[in-house]
PDB file of C-alpha atoms in Angstrom:
ATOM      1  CA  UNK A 208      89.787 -66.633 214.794  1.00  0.00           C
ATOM      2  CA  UNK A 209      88.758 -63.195 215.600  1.00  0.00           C
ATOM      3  CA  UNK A 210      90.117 -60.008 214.794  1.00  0.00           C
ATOM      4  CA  UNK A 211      91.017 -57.686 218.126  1.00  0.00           C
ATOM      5  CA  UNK A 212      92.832 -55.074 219.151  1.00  0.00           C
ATOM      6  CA  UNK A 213      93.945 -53.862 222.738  1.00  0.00           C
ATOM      7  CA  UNK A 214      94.447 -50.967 224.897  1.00  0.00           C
ATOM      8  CA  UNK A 215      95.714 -50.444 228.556  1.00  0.00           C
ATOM      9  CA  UNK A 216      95.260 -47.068 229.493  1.00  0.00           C
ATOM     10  CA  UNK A 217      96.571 -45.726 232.119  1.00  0.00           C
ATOM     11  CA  UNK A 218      96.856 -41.726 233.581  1.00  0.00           C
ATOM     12  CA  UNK A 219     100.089 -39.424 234.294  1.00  0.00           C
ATOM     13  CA  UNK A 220     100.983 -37.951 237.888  1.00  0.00           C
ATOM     14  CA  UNK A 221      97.358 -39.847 238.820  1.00  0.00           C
ATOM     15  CA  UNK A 222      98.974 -39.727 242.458  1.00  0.00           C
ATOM     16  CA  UNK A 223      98.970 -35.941 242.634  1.00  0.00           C
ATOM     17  CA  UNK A 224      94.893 -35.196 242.420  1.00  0.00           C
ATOM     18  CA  UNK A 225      93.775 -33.938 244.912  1.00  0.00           C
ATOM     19  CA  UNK A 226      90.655 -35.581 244.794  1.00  0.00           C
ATOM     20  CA  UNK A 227      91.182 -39.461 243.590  1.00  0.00           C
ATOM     21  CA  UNK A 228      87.851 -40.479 244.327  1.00  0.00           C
ATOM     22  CA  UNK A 229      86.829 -37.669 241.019  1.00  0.00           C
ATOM     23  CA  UNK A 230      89.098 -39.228 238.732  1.00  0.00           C
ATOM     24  CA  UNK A 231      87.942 -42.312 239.861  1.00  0.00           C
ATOM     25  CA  UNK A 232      84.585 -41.403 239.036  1.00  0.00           C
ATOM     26  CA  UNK A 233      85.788 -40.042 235.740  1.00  0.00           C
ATOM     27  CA  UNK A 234      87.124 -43.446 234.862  1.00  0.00           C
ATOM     28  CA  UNK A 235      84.299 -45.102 235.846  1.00  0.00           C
ATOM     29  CA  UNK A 236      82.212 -42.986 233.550  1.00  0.00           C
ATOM     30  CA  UNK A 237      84.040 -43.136 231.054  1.00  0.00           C
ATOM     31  CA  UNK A 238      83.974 -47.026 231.001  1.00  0.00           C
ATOM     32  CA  UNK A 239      80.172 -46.659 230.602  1.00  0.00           C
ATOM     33  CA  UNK A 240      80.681 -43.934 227.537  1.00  0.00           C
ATOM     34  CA  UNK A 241      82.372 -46.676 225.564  1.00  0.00           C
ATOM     35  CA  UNK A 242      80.444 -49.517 226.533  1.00  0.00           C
ATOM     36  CA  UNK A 243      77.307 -47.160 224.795  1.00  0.00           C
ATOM     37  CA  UNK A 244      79.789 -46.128 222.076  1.00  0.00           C
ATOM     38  CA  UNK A 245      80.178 -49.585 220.973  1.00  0.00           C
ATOM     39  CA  UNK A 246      76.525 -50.665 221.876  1.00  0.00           C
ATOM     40  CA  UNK A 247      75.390 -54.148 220.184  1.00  0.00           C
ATOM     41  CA  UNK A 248      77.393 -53.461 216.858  1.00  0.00           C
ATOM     42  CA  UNK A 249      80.875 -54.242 217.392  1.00  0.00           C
ATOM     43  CA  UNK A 250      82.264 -56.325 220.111  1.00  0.00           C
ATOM     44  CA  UNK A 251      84.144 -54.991 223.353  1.00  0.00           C
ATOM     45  CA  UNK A 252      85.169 -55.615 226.915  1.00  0.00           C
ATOM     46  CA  UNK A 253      86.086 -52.847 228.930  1.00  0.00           C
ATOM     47  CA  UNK A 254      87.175 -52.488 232.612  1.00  0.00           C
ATOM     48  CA  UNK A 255      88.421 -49.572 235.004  1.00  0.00           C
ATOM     49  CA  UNK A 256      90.773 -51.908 237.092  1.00  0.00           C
ATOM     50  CA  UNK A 257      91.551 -50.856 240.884  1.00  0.00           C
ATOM     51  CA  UNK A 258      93.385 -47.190 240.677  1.00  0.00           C
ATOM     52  CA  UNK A 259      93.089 -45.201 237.541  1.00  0.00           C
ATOM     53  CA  UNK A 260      94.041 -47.809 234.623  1.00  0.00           C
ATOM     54  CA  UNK A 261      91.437 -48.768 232.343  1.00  0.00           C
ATOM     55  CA  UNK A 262      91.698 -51.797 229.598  1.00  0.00           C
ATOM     56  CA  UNK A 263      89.939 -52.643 226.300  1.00  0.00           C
ATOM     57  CA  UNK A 264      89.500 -55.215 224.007  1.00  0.00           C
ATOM     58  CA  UNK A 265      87.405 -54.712 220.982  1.00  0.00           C
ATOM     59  CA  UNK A 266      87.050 -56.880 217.528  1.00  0.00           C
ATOM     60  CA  UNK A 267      88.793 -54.981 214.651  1.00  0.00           C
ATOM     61  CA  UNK A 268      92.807 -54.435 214.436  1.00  0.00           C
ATOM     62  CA  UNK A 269      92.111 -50.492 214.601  1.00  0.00           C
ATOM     63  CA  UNK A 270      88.936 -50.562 217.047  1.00  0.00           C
ATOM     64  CA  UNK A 271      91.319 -50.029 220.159  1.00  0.00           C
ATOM     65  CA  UNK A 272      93.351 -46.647 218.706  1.00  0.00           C
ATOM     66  CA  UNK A 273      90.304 -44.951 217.199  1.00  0.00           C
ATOM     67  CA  UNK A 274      88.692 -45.464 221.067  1.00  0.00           C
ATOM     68  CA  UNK A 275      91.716 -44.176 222.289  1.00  0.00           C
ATOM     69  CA  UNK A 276      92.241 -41.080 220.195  1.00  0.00           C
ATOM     70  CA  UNK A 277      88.850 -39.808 220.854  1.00  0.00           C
ATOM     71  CA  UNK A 278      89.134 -40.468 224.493  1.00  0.00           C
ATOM     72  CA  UNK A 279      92.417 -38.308 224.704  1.00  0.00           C
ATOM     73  CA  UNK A 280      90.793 -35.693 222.640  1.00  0.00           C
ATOM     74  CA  UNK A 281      87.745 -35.335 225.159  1.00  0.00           C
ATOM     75  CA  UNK A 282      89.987 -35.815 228.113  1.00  0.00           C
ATOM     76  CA  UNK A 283      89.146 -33.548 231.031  1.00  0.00           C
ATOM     77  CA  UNK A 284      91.941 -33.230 233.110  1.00  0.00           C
ATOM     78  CA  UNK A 285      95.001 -31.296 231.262  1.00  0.00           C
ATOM     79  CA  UNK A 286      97.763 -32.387 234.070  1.00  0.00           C
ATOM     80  CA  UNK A 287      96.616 -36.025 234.377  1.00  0.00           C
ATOM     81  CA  UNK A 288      96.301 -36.892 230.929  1.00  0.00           C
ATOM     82  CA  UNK A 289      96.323 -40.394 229.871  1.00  0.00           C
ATOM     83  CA  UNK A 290      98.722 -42.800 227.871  1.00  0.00           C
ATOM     84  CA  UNK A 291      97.815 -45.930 225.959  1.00  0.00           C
ATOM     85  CA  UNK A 292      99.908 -49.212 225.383  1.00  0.00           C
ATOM     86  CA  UNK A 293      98.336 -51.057 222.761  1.00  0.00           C
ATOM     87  CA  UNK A 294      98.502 -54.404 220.251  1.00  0.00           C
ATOM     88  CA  UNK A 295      96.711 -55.733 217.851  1.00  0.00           C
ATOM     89  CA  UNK A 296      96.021 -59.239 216.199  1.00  0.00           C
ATOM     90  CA  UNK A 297      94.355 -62.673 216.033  1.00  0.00           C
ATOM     91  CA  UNK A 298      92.800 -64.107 218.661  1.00  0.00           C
ATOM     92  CA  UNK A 299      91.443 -68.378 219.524  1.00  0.00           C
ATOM     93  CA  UNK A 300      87.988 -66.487 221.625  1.00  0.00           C
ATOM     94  CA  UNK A 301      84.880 -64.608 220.728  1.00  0.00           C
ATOM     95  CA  UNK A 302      84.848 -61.368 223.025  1.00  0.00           C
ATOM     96  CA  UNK A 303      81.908 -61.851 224.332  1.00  0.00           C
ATOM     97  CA  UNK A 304      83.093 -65.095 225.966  1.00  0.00           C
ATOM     98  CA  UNK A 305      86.535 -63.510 227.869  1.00  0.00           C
ATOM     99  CA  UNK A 306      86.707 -62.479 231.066  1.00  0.00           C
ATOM    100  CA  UNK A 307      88.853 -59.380 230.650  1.00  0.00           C
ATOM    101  CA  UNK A 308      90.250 -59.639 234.075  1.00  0.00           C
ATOM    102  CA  UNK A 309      91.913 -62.643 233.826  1.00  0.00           C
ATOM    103  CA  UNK A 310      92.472 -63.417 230.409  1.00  0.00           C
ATOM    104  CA  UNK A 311      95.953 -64.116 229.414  1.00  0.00           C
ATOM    105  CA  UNK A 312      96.853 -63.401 225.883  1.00  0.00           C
ATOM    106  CA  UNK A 313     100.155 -62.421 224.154  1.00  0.00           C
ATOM    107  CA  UNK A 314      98.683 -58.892 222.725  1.00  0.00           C
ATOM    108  CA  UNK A 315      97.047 -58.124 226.198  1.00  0.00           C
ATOM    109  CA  UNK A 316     101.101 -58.876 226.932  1.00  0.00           C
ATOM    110  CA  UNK A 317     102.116 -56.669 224.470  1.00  0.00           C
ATOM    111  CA  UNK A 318      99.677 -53.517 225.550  1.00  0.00           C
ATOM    112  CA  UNK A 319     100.586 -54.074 228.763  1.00  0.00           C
ATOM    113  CA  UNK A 320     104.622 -53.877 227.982  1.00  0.00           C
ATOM    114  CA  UNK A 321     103.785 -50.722 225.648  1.00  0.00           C
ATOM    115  CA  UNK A 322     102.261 -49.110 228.302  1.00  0.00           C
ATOM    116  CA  UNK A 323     105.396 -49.685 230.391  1.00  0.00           C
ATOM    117  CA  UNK A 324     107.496 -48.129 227.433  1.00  0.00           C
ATOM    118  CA  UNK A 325     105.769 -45.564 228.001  1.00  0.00           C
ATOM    119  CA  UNK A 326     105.498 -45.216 232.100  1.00  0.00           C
ATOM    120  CA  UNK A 327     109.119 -45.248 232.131  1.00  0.00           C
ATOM    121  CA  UNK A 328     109.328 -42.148 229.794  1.00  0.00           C
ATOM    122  CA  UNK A 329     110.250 -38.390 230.992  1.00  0.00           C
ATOM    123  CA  UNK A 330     108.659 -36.982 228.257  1.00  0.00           C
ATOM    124  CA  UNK A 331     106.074 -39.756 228.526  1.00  0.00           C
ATOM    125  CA  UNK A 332     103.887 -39.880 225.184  1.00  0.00           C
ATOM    126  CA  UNK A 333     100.175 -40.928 224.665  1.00  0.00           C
ATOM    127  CA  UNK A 334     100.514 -43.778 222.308  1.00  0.00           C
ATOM    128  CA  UNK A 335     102.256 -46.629 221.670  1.00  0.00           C
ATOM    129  CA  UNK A 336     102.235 -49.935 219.177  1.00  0.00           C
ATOM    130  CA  UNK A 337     103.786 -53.102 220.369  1.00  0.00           C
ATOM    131  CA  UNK A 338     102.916 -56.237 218.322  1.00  0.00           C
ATOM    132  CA  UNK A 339     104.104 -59.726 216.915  1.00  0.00           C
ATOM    133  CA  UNK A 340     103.124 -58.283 213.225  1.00  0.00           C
ATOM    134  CA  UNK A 341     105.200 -59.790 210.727  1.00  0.00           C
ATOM    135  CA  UNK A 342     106.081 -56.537 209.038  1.00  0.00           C
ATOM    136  CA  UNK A 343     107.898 -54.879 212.046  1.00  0.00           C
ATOM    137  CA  UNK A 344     108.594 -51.986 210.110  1.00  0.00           C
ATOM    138  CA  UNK A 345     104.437 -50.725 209.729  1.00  0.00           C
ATOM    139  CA  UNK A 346     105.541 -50.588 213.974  1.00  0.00           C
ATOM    140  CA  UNK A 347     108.123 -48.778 213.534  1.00  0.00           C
ATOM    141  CA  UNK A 348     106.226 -46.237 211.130  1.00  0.00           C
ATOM    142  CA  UNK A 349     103.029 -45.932 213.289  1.00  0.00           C
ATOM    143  CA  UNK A 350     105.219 -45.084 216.115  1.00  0.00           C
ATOM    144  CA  UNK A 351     107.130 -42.436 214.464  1.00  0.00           C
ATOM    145  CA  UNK A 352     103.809 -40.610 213.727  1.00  0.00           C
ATOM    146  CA  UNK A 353     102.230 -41.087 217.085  1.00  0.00           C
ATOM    147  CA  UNK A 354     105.583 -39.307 218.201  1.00  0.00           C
ATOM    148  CA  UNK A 355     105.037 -36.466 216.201  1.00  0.00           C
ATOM    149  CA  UNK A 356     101.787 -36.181 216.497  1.00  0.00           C
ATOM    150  CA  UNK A 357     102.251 -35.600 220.212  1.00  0.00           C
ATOM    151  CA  UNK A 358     104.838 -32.969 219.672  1.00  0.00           C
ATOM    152  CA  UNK A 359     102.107 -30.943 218.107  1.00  0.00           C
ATOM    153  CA  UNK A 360      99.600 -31.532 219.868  1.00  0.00           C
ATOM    154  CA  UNK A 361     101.682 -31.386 223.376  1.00  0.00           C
ATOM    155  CA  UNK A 362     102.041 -27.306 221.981  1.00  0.00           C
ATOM    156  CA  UNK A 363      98.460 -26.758 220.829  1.00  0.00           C
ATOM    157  CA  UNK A 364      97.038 -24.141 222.746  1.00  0.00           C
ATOM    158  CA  UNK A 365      93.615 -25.024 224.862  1.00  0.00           C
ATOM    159  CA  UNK A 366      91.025 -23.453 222.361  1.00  0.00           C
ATOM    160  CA  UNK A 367      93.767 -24.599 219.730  1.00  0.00           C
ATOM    161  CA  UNK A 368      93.384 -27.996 220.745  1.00  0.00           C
ATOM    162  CA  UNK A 369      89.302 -27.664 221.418  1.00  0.00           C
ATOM    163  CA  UNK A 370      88.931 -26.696 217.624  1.00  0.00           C
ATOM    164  CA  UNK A 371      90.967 -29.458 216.693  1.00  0.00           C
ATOM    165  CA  UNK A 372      89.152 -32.130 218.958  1.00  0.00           C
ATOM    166  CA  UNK A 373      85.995 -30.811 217.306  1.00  0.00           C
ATOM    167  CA  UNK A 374      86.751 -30.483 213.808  1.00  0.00           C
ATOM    168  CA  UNK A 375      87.607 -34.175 214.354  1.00  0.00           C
ATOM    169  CA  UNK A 376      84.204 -35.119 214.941  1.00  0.00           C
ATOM    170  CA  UNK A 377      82.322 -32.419 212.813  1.00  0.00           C
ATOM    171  CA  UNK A 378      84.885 -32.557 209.494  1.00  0.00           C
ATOM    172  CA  UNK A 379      83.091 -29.394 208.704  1.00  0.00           C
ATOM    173  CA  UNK A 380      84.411 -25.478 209.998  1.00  0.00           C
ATOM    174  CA  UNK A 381      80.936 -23.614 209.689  1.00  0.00           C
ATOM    175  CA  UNK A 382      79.905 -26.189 212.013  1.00  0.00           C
ATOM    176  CA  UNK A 383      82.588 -25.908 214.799  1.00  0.00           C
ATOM    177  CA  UNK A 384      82.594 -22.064 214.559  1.00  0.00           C
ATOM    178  CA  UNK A 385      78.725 -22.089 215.579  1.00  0.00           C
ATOM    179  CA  UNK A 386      79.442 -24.169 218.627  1.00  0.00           C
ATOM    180  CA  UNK A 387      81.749 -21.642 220.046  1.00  0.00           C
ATOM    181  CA  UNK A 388      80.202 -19.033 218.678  1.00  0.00           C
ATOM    182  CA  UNK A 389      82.928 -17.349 216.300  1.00  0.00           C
ATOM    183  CA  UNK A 390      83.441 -16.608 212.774  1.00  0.00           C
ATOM    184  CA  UNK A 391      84.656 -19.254 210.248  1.00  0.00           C
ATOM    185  CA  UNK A 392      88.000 -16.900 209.583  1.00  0.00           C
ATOM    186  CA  UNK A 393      88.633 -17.177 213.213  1.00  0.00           C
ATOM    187  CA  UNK A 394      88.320 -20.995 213.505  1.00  0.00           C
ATOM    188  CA  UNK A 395      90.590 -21.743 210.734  1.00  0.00           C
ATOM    189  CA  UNK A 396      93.018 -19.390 211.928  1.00  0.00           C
ATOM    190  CA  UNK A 397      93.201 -21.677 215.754  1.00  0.00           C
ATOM    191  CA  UNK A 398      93.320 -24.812 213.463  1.00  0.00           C
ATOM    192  CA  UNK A 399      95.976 -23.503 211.141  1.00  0.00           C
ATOM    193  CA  UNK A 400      98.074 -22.043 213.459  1.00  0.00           C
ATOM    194  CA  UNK A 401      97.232 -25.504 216.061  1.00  0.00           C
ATOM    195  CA  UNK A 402      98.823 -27.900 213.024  1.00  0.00           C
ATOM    196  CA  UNK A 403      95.786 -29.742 213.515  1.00  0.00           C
ATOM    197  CA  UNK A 404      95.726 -31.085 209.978  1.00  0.00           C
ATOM    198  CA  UNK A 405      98.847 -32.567 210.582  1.00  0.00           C
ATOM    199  CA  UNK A 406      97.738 -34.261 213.813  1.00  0.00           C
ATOM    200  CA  UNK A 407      93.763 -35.315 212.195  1.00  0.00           C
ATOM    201  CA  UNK A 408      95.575 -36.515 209.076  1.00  0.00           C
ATOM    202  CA  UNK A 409      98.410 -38.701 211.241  1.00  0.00           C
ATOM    203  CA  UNK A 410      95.557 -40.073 213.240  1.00  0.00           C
ATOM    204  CA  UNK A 411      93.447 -41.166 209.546  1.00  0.00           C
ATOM    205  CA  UNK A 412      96.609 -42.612 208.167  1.00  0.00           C
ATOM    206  CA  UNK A 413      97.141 -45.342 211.238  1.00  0.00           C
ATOM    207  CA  UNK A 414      93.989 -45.718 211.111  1.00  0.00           C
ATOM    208  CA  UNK A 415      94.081 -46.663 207.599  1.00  0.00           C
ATOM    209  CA  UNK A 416      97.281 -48.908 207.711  1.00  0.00           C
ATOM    210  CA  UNK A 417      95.511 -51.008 210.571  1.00  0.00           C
ATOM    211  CA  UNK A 418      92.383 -51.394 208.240  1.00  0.00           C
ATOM    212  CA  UNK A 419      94.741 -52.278 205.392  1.00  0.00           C
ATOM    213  CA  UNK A 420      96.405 -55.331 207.972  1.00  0.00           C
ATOM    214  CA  UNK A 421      92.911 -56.373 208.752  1.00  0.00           C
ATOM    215  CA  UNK A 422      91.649 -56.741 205.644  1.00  0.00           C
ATOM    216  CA  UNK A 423      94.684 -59.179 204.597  1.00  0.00           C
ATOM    217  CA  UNK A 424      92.258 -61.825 206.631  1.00  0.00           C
ATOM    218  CA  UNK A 425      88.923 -60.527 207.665  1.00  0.00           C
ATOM    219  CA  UNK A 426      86.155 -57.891 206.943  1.00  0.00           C
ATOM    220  CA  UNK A 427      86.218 -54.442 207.537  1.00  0.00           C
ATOM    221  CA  UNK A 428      84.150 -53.172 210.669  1.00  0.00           C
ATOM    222  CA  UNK A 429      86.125 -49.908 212.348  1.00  0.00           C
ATOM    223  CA  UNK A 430      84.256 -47.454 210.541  1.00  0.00           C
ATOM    224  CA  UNK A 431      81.143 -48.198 212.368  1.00  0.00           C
ATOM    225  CA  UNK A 432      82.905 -47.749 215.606  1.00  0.00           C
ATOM    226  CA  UNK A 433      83.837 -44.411 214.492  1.00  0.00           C
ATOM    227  CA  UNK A 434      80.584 -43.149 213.233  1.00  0.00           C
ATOM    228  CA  UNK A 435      79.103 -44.274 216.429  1.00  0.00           C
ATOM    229  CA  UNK A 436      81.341 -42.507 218.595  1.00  0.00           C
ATOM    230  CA  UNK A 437      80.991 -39.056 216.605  1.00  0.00           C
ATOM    231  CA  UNK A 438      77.004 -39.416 216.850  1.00  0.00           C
ATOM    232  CA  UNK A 439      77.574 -39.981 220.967  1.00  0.00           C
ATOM    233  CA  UNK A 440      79.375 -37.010 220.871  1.00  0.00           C
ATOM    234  CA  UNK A 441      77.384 -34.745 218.766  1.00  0.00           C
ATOM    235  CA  UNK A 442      74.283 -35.502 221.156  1.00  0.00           C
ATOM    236  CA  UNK A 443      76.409 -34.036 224.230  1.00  0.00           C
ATOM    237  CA  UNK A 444      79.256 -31.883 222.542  1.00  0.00           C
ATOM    238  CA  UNK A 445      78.514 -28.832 225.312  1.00  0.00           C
ATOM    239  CA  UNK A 446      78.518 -30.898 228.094  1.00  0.00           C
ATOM    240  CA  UNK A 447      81.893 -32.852 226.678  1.00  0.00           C
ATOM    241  CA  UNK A 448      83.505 -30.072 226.247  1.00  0.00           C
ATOM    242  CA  UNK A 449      82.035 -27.794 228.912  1.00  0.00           C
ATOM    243  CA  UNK A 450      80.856 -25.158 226.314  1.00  0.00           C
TER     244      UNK A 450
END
């Protein structure tokens, strides 16, 4: 049995850019950024299906969310941003041996009904947890946070929500204030004033209860995923984030 988790991403008012082939591209791109991300230490199989929905299996019950937090956080396009359905649990495979598009699996069922949850919504969030878990109320929980953690961050401000993306990857405000080139003071102001705490600490604490699931039955393994994806981004931060 192996330990996995699941997104199915998919992006809002995708029909209204003016240039699909560039999102397109953008997708396709970003399928490659995880694929490095995740290199040879942690298993994953990711796909940009036909149009602009994306899908990822990874081992680890949190592996899935922490990939798609960052991606939302280094998200290019402001009025096509995208949404994740996802599910977590035990699986009969190794990754490496599934053919992502055609698999059949009830938490690849689950992402993809999540994601509908969340298509159907006029205020459509960017996260949502659908799963078999016997302790339906840790659901319940982890969506109540995700909901208010897009409330926040739905009224961060852009260089708001740029300090808060990187103070997620830097954990340190001497460090973001030299990247954009302004005083310490002035940083903590945008991420006091952005409730970014609020939305960092939300994101550490579902983090932490999927970790807590996944150790009930198997070893702990997200943290490497994260460190590797703050390294990627450190190498490239200006280009990222168009500094």
């Amino acid at each position: 049995m192996t330990s996995a988790s699941v997104f199915i991403m998919d992006v809002s008012n995708s029909s209204s850019v003016e240039n699909g082939e560039t999102l397109s591209r953008y997708l396709g791109q970003l399928e490659s950024t995880i694929k490095t991300w995740y290199g040879k230490s942690v298993s994953v199989q990711v796909s940009h299906r036909a149009g602009d929905e994306l899908i990822l299996l990874a081992e680890g019950y949190s592996s899935a969310f922490i990939t798609a937090f960052y991606i939302s956080r280094i998200w290019k396009y402001k009025h096509n941003s995208p949404y994740f359905g996802l599910s977590f649990g035990h699986i009969e495979k190794s990754i490496e041996t599934i053919d992502i598009e055609k698999w059949i699996h009830p938490i690849v069922k689950q992402a993809r009904t999540a994601n509908e949850r969340l298509k159907k919504q006029k205020d459509r969030e960017s996260f949502f947890f659908l799963t078999d878990d016997d302790e339906p109320g840790i659901q319940v929980l982890m969506n109540g946070m995700l909901s208010l953690q897009h409330v926040i961050s739905t009224q961060q401000t852009d260089i708001q929500r740029l300090v808060c993306s990187l103070y997620l990857i830097y954990r340190k405000q001497n460090a973001v204030a030299d990247i954009l080139g302004k005083s310490a003071p002035t940083v903590y102001s945008h991420f006091k004033k952005g409730h970014s705490e609020q939305v960092l600490k939300s994101f550490q604490e579902i983090v932490s209860v999927l970790e807590s699931l996944q150790k009930r039955t198997s070893a702990d393994l997200e943290h490497r995923i994260e460190v590797k994806i703050k390294n990627d981004l450190k190498s490239q931060v200006r280009e990222v984030f168009s500094l």
